[in-house]
Amino acid sequence: MPRTLSASDMVTPGSLSPPPTESTEGEQAGQPLLDGAPSSASLDTLIQQLVPTADYYPEARVRKFGAKLLQLLAEWTETFPRDFEEESTIGHLTDVVGRIAPCDETYGNRMHQLLQTLHQKLASLGQGPEGLVGADKPISYRAKPPASIHRELLGVCSDPYTLAQQLTHVELERLRHIGPEEFVQAFVNKDPLVGTKPRFSDKRNNVEAYVKWFNRLCYLVATEICMPAKKKQRAQVIEFFIDVARECFNIGNFNSLMAIISGMNMSPVSRLKKTWAKVKTAKFFILEHQMDPTGNFCNYRTALRGAAHRSLTAHSSREKIVIPFFSLLIKDIYFLNEGCANRLPNGHVNFEKFLELAKQVGEFITWKQVECPFEQDPSITHYLYTAPIFSEDGLYLASYESESPENQTEKERWRSLRSSILGKT
């Protein structure tokens, strides 16, 4: 029998603590260094170091720093395009263009191209990935969905490797729409460096949508297992998903892997003892061990590092794929943000914290930019997005209908569900 994961075991806070404070006589003297740069400074000093002023960048020298400014703007608009969604920020960018474009015809042409590329990227991001049509509204009104609106997954795709590829296609497509600034916005309300309100409104929460996709996949797996009337068919579906999960692991798609394992570990599925008795569970236990939450997901983190190393040395897109267990990535970033102060006791900005945050988000940016090497099968991805799924009550009812309740508590719940969902006594 599979072991049900405990929600309380999912993540434990990291041990990273704020770096020791370096006492200095002044901000320019005796600053601790981090990779050759100051590891801390006051916000005013940081701004002074980054913003050109009339003293050291007079108008006559615009030509000399124009190329570097263009490079900065190009990287900014490419990496954080949503920073320029509001008219005010576009206005500031246009103002910069107006200041440096007249200085050199080349600058003007490059800035025009930069603005054009930015508008195209914003338009592309505005389209978003395919929506989860009805995905967040699980059905529970019947033990079995009507045949007219449901086809079993094995009837759409019977090859585990193909399904793992299509899941990877979906994952990369949805990841592509998550901007690094969304990680920042997740905590911006609590950041004293930028005030109490978000800098800009984000009408499309792609992070939340991606978490919803994970939850949908969990429930889809559980639904597909609980649907068949015969235990032989249910066992076949379980073994199919075990093979899909194994292929996801081999590809480097840890998010789909975890969703499949979580779906098979849901109580309505794990209680099907007669069904599990017909399943060869050795491969499943190996996969469970890889994603075991013990030791703050020690085994998974080791596998993730291996996949990341493979990605760095890869010669093909297939070997570059790294799709992390997304909920854990979010929690890691959250605990790093909450566990370390933005400012050191001397008031300086804690550069070490923000460099570590940048490292984690930077890895994510690299992973999400990998082009999917697998050809999309619209019929399979459409099914993954639109197939009806049971609610939790619907799953329990289907589970009890498949294998009768074993104790008084289950019997009482079964009667209650039959009455409320099926209208039967």
Tab-separated table of C-alpha atoms in Angstrom:
chain	number	residue	atom	x	y	z
A	1	MET	CA	0.000	0.000	0.000
A	2	PRO	CA	1.250	3.531	-0.713
A	3	ARG	CA	2.069	5.768	2.190
A	4	THR	CA	-0.004	8.936	2.399
A	5	LEU	CA	2.175	12.028	2.654
A	6	SER	CA	1.584	14.280	5.623
A	7	ALA	CA	0.947	17.900	4.703
A	8	SER	CA	2.898	19.014	7.755
A	9	ASP	CA	5.991	17.251	6.413
A	10	MET	CA	6.027	19.052	3.095
A	11	VAL	CA	8.562	21.797	3.910
A	12	THR	CA	10.604	22.915	6.852
A	13	PRO	CA	12.148	26.373	7.046
A	14	GLY	CA	15.701	26.657	5.773
A	15	SER	CA	18.586	27.254	8.117
A	16	LEU	CA	19.924	30.312	6.311
A	17	SER	CA	20.346	33.168	8.759
A	18	PRO	CA	21.335	36.794	8.209
A	19	PRO	CA	25.088	37.248	7.709
A	20	PRO	CA	27.098	38.774	10.539
A	21	THR	CA	27.187	42.522	10.582
A	22	GLU	CA	30.441	44.222	9.675
A	23	SER	CA	31.010	47.363	11.705
A	24	THR	CA	32.358	50.194	9.600
A	25	GLU	CA	33.400	53.760	10.253
A	26	GLY	CA	31.716	54.893	7.064
A	27	GLU	CA	29.891	53.436	4.158
A	28	GLN	CA	32.768	53.757	1.741
A	29	ALA	CA	35.473	52.424	4.065
A	30	GLY	CA	35.766	48.873	5.298
A	31	GLN	CA	32.709	47.519	3.498
A	32	PRO	CA	32.619	43.722	3.498
A	33	LEU	CA	32.913	42.320	-0.007
A	34	LEU	CA	30.773	39.615	-1.607
A	35	ASP	CA	32.197	38.276	-4.878
A	36	GLY	CA	34.170	41.472	-5.356
A	37	ALA	CA	31.211	43.773	-4.662
A	38	PRO	CA	30.030	45.392	-1.414
A	39	SER	CA	28.002	42.888	0.600
A	40	SER	CA	25.985	45.662	2.228
A	41	ALA	CA	25.285	49.353	1.892
A	42	SER	CA	22.610	51.834	2.829
A	43	LEU	CA	19.849	52.268	0.286
A	44	ASP	CA	20.950	55.868	-0.372
A	45	THR	CA	24.506	54.730	-1.089
A	46	LEU	CA	23.247	51.985	-3.372
A	47	ILE	CA	21.193	54.474	-5.353
A	48	GLN	CA	24.155	56.841	-5.534
A	49	GLN	CA	26.313	54.058	-6.984
A	50	LEU	CA	23.752	53.047	-9.590
A	51	VAL	CA	22.185	56.302	-10.796
A	52	PRO	CA	24.126	58.659	-13.077
A	53	THR	CA	24.426	62.218	-11.804
A	54	ALA	CA	25.629	65.474	-13.310
A	55	ASP	CA	28.854	65.189	-11.301
A	56	TYR	CA	30.213	62.023	-12.864
A	57	TYR	CA	28.011	61.580	-15.956
A	58	PRO	CA	27.485	65.075	-17.405
A	59	GLU	CA	25.452	65.454	-20.597
A	60	ALA	CA	28.592	65.713	-22.704
A	61	ARG	CA	29.527	62.139	-21.813
A	62	VAL	CA	26.207	60.542	-22.777
A	63	ARG	CA	27.871	58.889	-25.751
A	64	LYS	CA	30.320	57.120	-23.449
A	65	PHE	CA	27.742	55.471	-21.186
A	66	GLY	CA	24.908	55.230	-23.730
A	67	ALA	CA	25.889	51.730	-24.866
A	68	LYS	CA	25.930	50.443	-21.272
A	69	LEU	CA	22.573	52.079	-20.562
A	70	LEU	CA	21.130	50.400	-23.650
A	71	GLN	CA	22.489	47.054	-22.479
A	72	LEU	CA	20.898	47.571	-19.056
A	73	LEU	CA	17.526	48.479	-20.566
A	74	ALA	CA	17.688	45.545	-22.985
A	75	GLU	CA	18.322	43.061	-20.167
A	76	TRP	CA	15.682	44.697	-17.971
A	77	THR	CA	12.936	44.612	-20.617
A	78	GLU	CA	13.866	41.075	-21.638
A	79	THR	CA	13.956	39.630	-18.105
A	80	PHE	CA	11.237	41.697	-16.415
A	81	PRO	CA	8.869	42.804	-19.195
A	82	ARG	CA	5.923	43.100	-16.814
A	83	ASP	CA	7.716	45.936	-15.066
A	84	PHE	CA	6.641	47.967	-18.102
A	85	GLU	CA	2.960	47.024	-18.218
A	86	GLU	CA	1.817	50.298	-16.683
A	87	GLU	CA	1.702	53.476	-18.701
A	88	SER	CA	3.825	55.329	-16.135
A	89	THR	CA	6.765	52.931	-16.487
A	90	ILE	CA	6.490	52.968	-20.275
A	91	GLY	CA	6.521	56.757	-19.971
A	92	HIS	CA	9.784	56.675	-18.031
A	93	LEU	CA	11.322	54.360	-20.616
A	94	THR	CA	10.193	56.617	-23.447
A	95	ASP	CA	11.709	59.582	-21.630
A	96	VAL	CA	15.071	57.793	-21.458
A	97	VAL	CA	14.790	57.045	-25.175
A	98	GLY	CA	14.198	60.724	-25.874
A	99	ARG	CA	17.294	61.687	-23.936
A	100	ILE	CA	19.838	59.336	-25.490
A	101	ALA	CA	18.469	58.728	-29.001
A	102	PRO	CA	19.477	62.170	-30.361
A	103	CYS	CA	23.073	61.581	-29.272
A	104	ASP	CA	23.726	58.816	-31.775
A	105	GLU	CA	21.725	57.415	-34.693
A	106	THR	CA	22.726	53.888	-33.645
A	107	TYR	CA	21.285	54.485	-30.179
A	108	GLY	CA	18.006	55.641	-31.702
A	109	ASN	CA	17.692	52.562	-33.903
A	110	ARG	CA	18.500	50.183	-31.040
A	111	MET	CA	16.030	51.872	-28.692
A	112	HIS	CA	13.301	51.690	-31.337
A	113	GLN	CA	13.983	47.973	-31.739
A	114	LEU	CA	14.013	47.521	-27.939
A	115	LEU	CA	10.582	49.160	-27.584
A	116	GLN	CA	9.176	47.093	-30.452
A	117	THR	CA	10.451	43.862	-28.907
A	118	LEU	CA	9.032	44.852	-25.521
A	119	HIS	CA	5.557	45.502	-26.952
A	120	GLN	CA	5.613	42.132	-28.747
A	121	LYS	CA	6.660	40.339	-25.553
A	122	LEU	CA	3.935	42.037	-23.500
A	123	ALA	CA	1.363	41.102	-26.140
A	124	SER	CA	2.549	37.490	-26.046
A	125	LEU	CA	2.415	37.355	-22.251
A	126	GLY	CA	-1.061	38.837	-22.327
A	127	GLN	CA	-2.367	35.839	-24.260
A	128	GLY	CA	-1.422	33.392	-21.486
A	129	PRO	CA	-1.453	29.607	-21.738
A	130	GLU	CA	-4.544	27.601	-22.588
A	131	GLY	CA	-7.056	27.977	-19.789
A	132	LEU	CA	-8.139	25.145	-17.567
A	133	VAL	CA	-11.669	24.959	-18.934
A	134	GLY	CA	-13.793	23.949	-15.971
A	135	ALA	CA	-10.716	22.563	-14.265
A	136	ASP	CA	-11.274	24.369	-10.985
A	137	LYS	CA	-14.886	23.154	-10.772
A	138	PRO	CA	-14.678	19.428	-9.957
A	139	ILE	CA	-17.860	17.450	-10.480
A	140	SER	CA	-19.453	15.591	-7.624
A	141	TYR	CA	-23.073	15.156	-8.636
A	142	ARG	CA	-22.646	11.552	-9.765
A	143	ALA	CA	-20.501	8.593	-8.864
A	144	LYS	CA	-19.573	8.355	-12.555
A	145	PRO	CA	-19.603	11.241	-15.080
A	146	PRO	CA	-21.947	10.672	-18.023
A	147	ALA	CA	-20.248	8.797	-20.853
A	148	SER	CA	-21.070	11.698	-23.171
A	149	ILE	CA	-18.675	14.011	-21.329
A	150	HIS	CA	-15.977	11.597	-20.257
A	151	ARG	CA	-13.496	9.326	-21.965
A	152	GLU	CA	-10.936	7.425	-19.943
A	153	LEU	CA	-7.372	8.632	-20.346
A	154	LEU	CA	-6.119	5.234	-21.507
A	155	GLY	CA	-8.515	5.546	-24.422
A	156	VAL	CA	-6.827	8.798	-25.439
A	157	CYS	CA	-3.221	7.839	-24.703
A	158	SER	CA	-2.079	4.342	-23.773
A	159	ASP	CA	1.683	4.933	-23.995
A	160	PRO	CA	3.269	6.132	-20.703
A	161	TYR	CA	6.238	7.755	-22.454
A	162	THR	CA	3.954	9.746	-24.761
A	163	LEU	CA	1.846	10.987	-21.856
A	164	ALA	CA	4.975	11.982	-19.912
A	165	GLN	CA	6.114	13.982	-22.956
A	166	GLN	CA	2.738	15.710	-23.247
A	167	LEU	CA	2.736	16.522	-19.530
A	168	THR	CA	6.194	18.034	-19.985
A	169	HIS	CA	4.847	20.064	-22.896
A	170	VAL	CA	2.056	21.421	-20.686
A	171	GLU	CA	4.448	22.168	-17.811
A	172	LEU	CA	6.918	24.119	-19.970
A	173	GLU	CA	4.118	26.029	-21.682
A	174	ARG	CA	2.680	27.146	-18.351
A	175	LEU	CA	6.098	27.895	-16.848
A	176	ARG	CA	6.925	30.103	-19.829
A	177	HIS	CA	4.260	32.591	-18.730
A	178	ILE	CA	5.557	32.971	-15.160
A	179	GLY	CA	7.764	36.036	-14.930
A	180	PRO	CA	10.493	36.333	-12.291
A	181	GLU	CA	8.825	39.503	-11.041
A	182	GLU	CA	5.883	37.386	-9.879
A	183	PHE	CA	8.121	35.861	-7.211
A	184	VAL	CA	8.938	39.392	-6.050
A	185	GLN	CA	5.289	40.432	-6.090
A	186	ALA	CA	4.383	37.442	-3.947
A	187	PHE	CA	6.157	39.126	-1.025
A	188	VAL	CA	6.110	42.807	-2.010
A	189	ASN	CA	3.298	43.711	0.404
A	190	LYS	CA	5.544	42.804	3.348
A	191	ASP	CA	8.726	44.423	2.032
A	192	PRO	CA	9.566	47.597	4.001
A	193	LEU	CA	12.008	48.630	1.264
A	194	VAL	CA	9.204	49.353	-1.164
A	195	GLY	CA	6.321	50.323	1.084
A	196	THR	CA	3.060	48.595	1.921
A	197	LYS	CA	1.408	48.491	-1.511
A	198	PRO	CA	2.396	46.561	-4.630
A	199	ARG	CA	4.253	48.631	-7.203
A	200	PHE	CA	1.846	47.581	-9.918
A	201	SER	CA	-1.289	45.493	-10.188
A	202	ASP	CA	-1.016	42.040	-11.656
A	203	LYS	CA	-4.325	40.907	-13.096
A	204	ARG	CA	-2.933	37.579	-14.267
A	205	ASN	CA	-1.532	35.529	-11.428
A	206	ASN	CA	0.390	32.915	-13.386
A	207	VAL	CA	1.933	31.460	-10.225
A	208	GLU	CA	-1.504	30.733	-8.799
A	209	ALA	CA	-2.659	29.321	-12.146
A	210	TYR	CA	0.328	26.979	-12.221
A	211	VAL	CA	-0.427	25.704	-8.717
A	212	LYS	CA	-4.024	25.100	-9.854
A	213	TRP	CA	-2.675	23.016	-12.736
A	214	PHE	CA	-0.722	20.884	-10.259
A	215	ASN	CA	-3.847	20.347	-8.154
A	216	ARG	CA	-5.887	19.503	-11.236
A	217	LEU	CA	-3.377	16.849	-12.284
A	218	CYS	CA	-3.518	15.310	-8.784
A	219	TYR	CA	-7.309	15.062	-8.931
A	220	LEU	CA	-7.277	13.862	-12.540
A	221	VAL	CA	-5.005	10.958	-11.580
A	222	ALA	CA	-7.235	10.052	-8.645
A	223	THR	CA	-10.368	10.346	-10.785
A	224	GLU	CA	-8.976	8.095	-13.523
A	225	ILE	CA	-8.107	5.447	-10.915
A	226	CYS	CA	-11.457	5.566	-9.105
A	227	MET	CA	-13.553	5.638	-12.297
A	228	PRO	CA	-13.371	1.986	-13.522
A	229	ALA	CA	-15.894	-0.429	-12.004
A	230	LYS	CA	-13.572	-3.447	-12.029
A	231	LYS	CA	-10.503	-3.682	-9.818
A	232	LYS	CA	-8.446	-5.197	-12.652
A	233	GLN	CA	-9.028	-2.048	-14.695
A	234	ARG	CA	-8.241	0.177	-11.720
A	235	ALA	CA	-4.997	-1.717	-11.158
A	236	GLN	CA	-4.134	-1.270	-14.828
A	237	VAL	CA	-4.647	2.489	-14.534
A	238	ILE	CA	-2.444	2.638	-11.416
A	239	GLU	CA	0.370	0.740	-13.144
A	240	PHE	CA	0.020	3.034	-16.149
A	241	PHE	CA	0.471	6.132	-13.984
A	242	ILE	CA	3.450	4.552	-12.221
A	243	ASP	CA	5.107	4.158	-15.616
A	244	VAL	CA	4.182	7.737	-16.561
A	245	ALA	CA	5.681	8.992	-13.297
A	246	ARG	CA	8.900	7.063	-13.935
A	247	GLU	CA	9.200	8.601	-17.408
A	248	CYS	CA	8.598	12.067	-15.913
A	249	PHE	CA	11.476	11.443	-13.511
A	250	ASN	CA	13.756	10.373	-16.366
A	251	ILE	CA	12.837	13.474	-18.367
A	252	GLY	CA	13.410	15.805	-15.398
A	253	ASN	CA	9.743	16.738	-14.988
A	254	PHE	CA	9.533	16.663	-11.196
A	255	ASN	CA	6.344	18.728	-10.967
A	256	SER	CA	4.221	16.217	-12.901
A	257	LEU	CA	5.975	13.399	-11.051
A	258	MET	CA	4.952	14.824	-7.685
A	259	ALA	CA	1.396	15.512	-8.864
A	260	ILE	CA	0.978	11.883	-9.988
A	261	ILE	CA	2.395	10.520	-6.724
A	262	SER	CA	0.170	12.863	-4.716
A	263	GLY	CA	-2.885	11.781	-6.694
A	264	MET	CA	-2.161	8.113	-6.034
A	265	ASN	CA	-1.613	8.883	-2.360
A	266	MET	CA	-4.995	10.568	-1.901
A	267	SER	CA	-7.069	8.686	0.669
A	268	PRO	CA	-9.866	7.632	-1.744
A	269	VAL	CA	-7.188	5.910	-3.845
A	270	SER	CA	-4.917	4.550	-1.115
A	271	ARG	CA	-7.864	2.849	0.635
A	272	LEU	CA	-8.506	0.616	-2.410
A	273	LYS	CA	-6.641	-2.328	-0.864
A	274	LYS	CA	-8.075	-4.994	-3.178
A	275	THR	CA	-7.015	-2.911	-6.168
A	276	TRP	CA	-3.496	-2.257	-4.864
A	277	ALA	CA	-3.095	-5.973	-4.163
A	278	LYS	CA	-3.103	-6.520	-7.927
A	279	VAL	CA	-0.481	-3.818	-8.572
A	280	LYS	CA	3.271	-4.369	-8.871
A	281	THR	CA	4.261	-1.631	-6.485
A	282	ALA	CA	8.076	-1.909	-6.457
A	283	LYS	CA	8.558	0.847	-9.050
A	284	PHE	CA	6.066	3.061	-7.233
A	285	PHE	CA	7.864	2.749	-3.903
A	286	ILE	CA	11.143	3.733	-5.603
A	287	LEU	CA	9.512	6.886	-7.004
A	288	GLU	CA	7.909	7.649	-3.634
A	289	HIS	CA	11.326	7.350	-2.044
A	290	GLN	CA	12.726	9.905	-4.512
A	291	MET	CA	10.031	12.417	-3.538
A	292	ASP	CA	9.939	11.544	0.177
A	293	PRO	CA	9.512	14.738	2.259
A	294	THR	CA	11.844	13.376	4.955
A	295	GLY	CA	14.855	15.598	5.606
A	296	ASN	CA	13.250	18.537	3.811
A	297	PHE	CA	12.980	16.503	0.584
A	298	CYS	CA	16.638	15.489	0.715
A	299	ASN	CA	16.309	12.793	-1.977
A	300	TYR	CA	14.419	15.065	-4.336
A	301	ARG	CA	16.913	17.892	-3.891
A	302	THR	CA	19.740	15.494	-4.764
A	303	ALA	CA	17.889	14.403	-7.912
A	304	LEU	CA	17.159	18.030	-8.798
A	305	ARG	CA	20.853	18.950	-8.510
A	306	GLY	CA	21.691	16.022	-10.770
A	307	ALA	CA	19.157	17.163	-13.364
A	308	ALA	CA	20.435	20.744	-13.115
A	309	HIS	CA	24.019	19.576	-13.696
A	310	ARG	CA	22.894	17.506	-16.666
A	311	SER	CA	21.124	20.568	-18.043
A	312	LEU	CA	24.283	22.697	-17.818
A	313	THR	CA	26.341	20.209	-19.834
A	314	ALA	CA	23.558	19.141	-22.221
A	315	HIS	CA	23.863	19.252	-26.002
A	316	SER	CA	20.168	18.751	-26.708
A	317	SER	CA	16.915	20.292	-25.493
A	318	ARG	CA	15.835	16.870	-24.252
A	319	GLU	CA	18.715	16.798	-21.739
A	320	LYS	CA	18.204	20.437	-20.707
A	321	ILE	CA	14.745	19.895	-19.221
A	322	VAL	CA	14.466	20.699	-15.519
A	323	ILE	CA	10.952	21.251	-14.180
A	324	PRO	CA	11.165	21.626	-10.384
A	325	PHE	CA	8.491	20.663	-7.880
A	326	PHE	CA	7.016	24.136	-8.039
A	327	SER	CA	5.226	24.374	-4.689
A	328	LEU	CA	8.463	23.490	-2.896
A	329	LEU	CA	10.370	26.094	-4.925
A	330	ILE	CA	7.844	28.728	-3.857
A	331	LYS	CA	8.148	27.665	-0.213
A	332	ASP	CA	11.945	27.733	-0.372
A	333	ILE	CA	11.841	31.295	-1.687
A	334	TYR	CA	9.250	32.239	0.925
A	335	PHE	CA	11.307	30.919	3.833
A	336	LEU	CA	14.458	32.531	2.473
A	337	ASN	CA	12.621	35.826	2.244
A	338	GLU	CA	11.043	35.500	5.696
A	339	GLY	CA	14.091	34.000	7.428
A	340	CYS	CA	16.540	36.740	6.468
A	341	ALA	CA	16.197	40.440	7.138
A	342	ASN	CA	16.190	42.867	4.227
A	343	ARG	CA	18.441	45.137	6.239
A	344	LEU	CA	21.340	44.397	8.547
A	345	PRO	CA	21.422	45.825	12.088
A	346	ASN	CA	23.502	48.764	10.826
A	347	GLY	CA	20.741	49.683	8.371
A	348	HIS	CA	22.565	48.455	5.258
A	349	VAL	CA	20.771	46.447	2.588
A	350	ASN	CA	21.447	42.732	3.055
A	351	PHE	CA	23.055	41.971	-0.314
A	352	GLU	CA	23.757	38.339	0.573
A	353	LYS	CA	20.055	37.598	0.992
A	354	PHE	CA	19.105	39.184	-2.302
A	355	LEU	CA	21.943	37.476	-4.152
A	356	GLU	CA	20.684	34.106	-2.905
A	357	LEU	CA	17.138	35.009	-3.958
A	358	ALA	CA	18.467	36.057	-7.359
A	359	LYS	CA	20.334	32.754	-7.665
A	360	GLN	CA	17.214	30.683	-7.044
A	361	VAL	CA	14.992	32.763	-9.311
A	362	GLY	CA	17.772	32.890	-11.919
A	363	GLU	CA	17.911	29.090	-12.062
A	364	PHE	CA	14.154	29.017	-12.563
A	365	ILE	CA	14.417	31.521	-15.430
A	366	THR	CA	17.005	29.330	-17.132
A	367	TRP	CA	14.892	26.194	-16.757
A	368	LYS	CA	11.659	27.743	-18.001
A	369	GLN	CA	13.286	29.035	-21.184
A	370	VAL	CA	14.096	25.541	-22.479
A	371	GLU	CA	12.281	24.779	-25.715
A	372	CYS	CA	10.149	21.648	-25.436
A	373	PRO	CA	11.646	19.028	-27.778
A	374	PHE	CA	8.448	16.974	-27.899
A	375	GLU	CA	5.796	17.537	-30.535
A	376	GLN	CA	2.468	18.484	-29.029
A	377	ASP	CA	-0.497	16.141	-29.402
A	378	PRO	CA	-3.558	18.431	-29.173
A	379	SER	CA	-5.969	15.590	-28.412
A	380	ILE	CA	-3.968	14.554	-25.326
A	381	THR	CA	-3.306	18.054	-23.983
A	382	HIS	CA	-6.955	18.980	-24.554
A	383	TYR	CA	-8.008	15.977	-22.481
A	384	LEU	CA	-5.578	16.909	-19.700
A	385	TYR	CA	-7.077	20.400	-19.579
A	386	THR	CA	-10.771	19.590	-19.973
A	387	ALA	CA	-11.569	16.069	-18.724
A	388	PRO	CA	-14.036	16.292	-15.805
A	389	ILE	CA	-12.557	15.525	-12.406
A	390	PHE	CA	-14.206	14.468	-9.163
A	391	SER	CA	-14.324	16.676	-6.120
A	392	GLU	CA	-13.004	15.145	-2.906
A	393	ASP	CA	-16.502	13.961	-1.991
A	394	GLY	CA	-16.951	12.580	-5.483
A	395	LEU	CA	-13.686	10.643	-5.176
A	396	TYR	CA	-14.711	9.162	-1.827
A	397	LEU	CA	-18.102	8.141	-3.181
A	398	ALA	CA	-16.535	6.509	-6.256
A	399	SER	CA	-14.015	4.776	-3.991
A	400	TYR	CA	-16.740	3.410	-1.708
A	401	GLU	CA	-18.785	2.308	-4.704
A	402	SER	CA	-15.724	0.423	-5.993
A	403	GLU	CA	-14.665	-1.158	-2.706
A	404	SER	CA	-17.170	-1.202	0.154
A	405	PRO	CA	-16.491	0.714	3.387
A	406	GLU	CA	-14.454	-1.239	5.941
A	407	ASN	CA	-15.506	0.380	9.210
A	408	GLN	CA	-18.393	2.254	10.768
A	409	THR	CA	-16.920	5.673	10.035
A	410	GLU	CA	-16.594	4.869	6.327
A	411	LYS	CA	-20.097	3.382	6.240
A	412	GLU	CA	-21.607	6.531	7.732
A	413	ARG	CA	-19.722	8.730	5.284
A	414	TRP	CA	-20.778	6.521	2.377
A	415	ARG	CA	-24.463	6.823	3.355
A	416	SER	CA	-24.104	10.576	3.726
A	417	LEU	CA	-22.444	10.936	0.305
A	418	ARG	CA	-25.009	8.720	-1.418
A	419	SER	CA	-27.754	10.854	0.059
A	420	SER	CA	-26.212	14.233	-0.737
A	421	ILE	CA	-24.711	13.418	-4.146
A	422	LEU	CA	-26.878	10.672	-5.599
A	423	GLY	CA	-30.075	11.401	-3.750
A	424	LYS	CA	-30.212	7.800	-2.547
A	425	THR	CA	-30.609	6.359	0.929
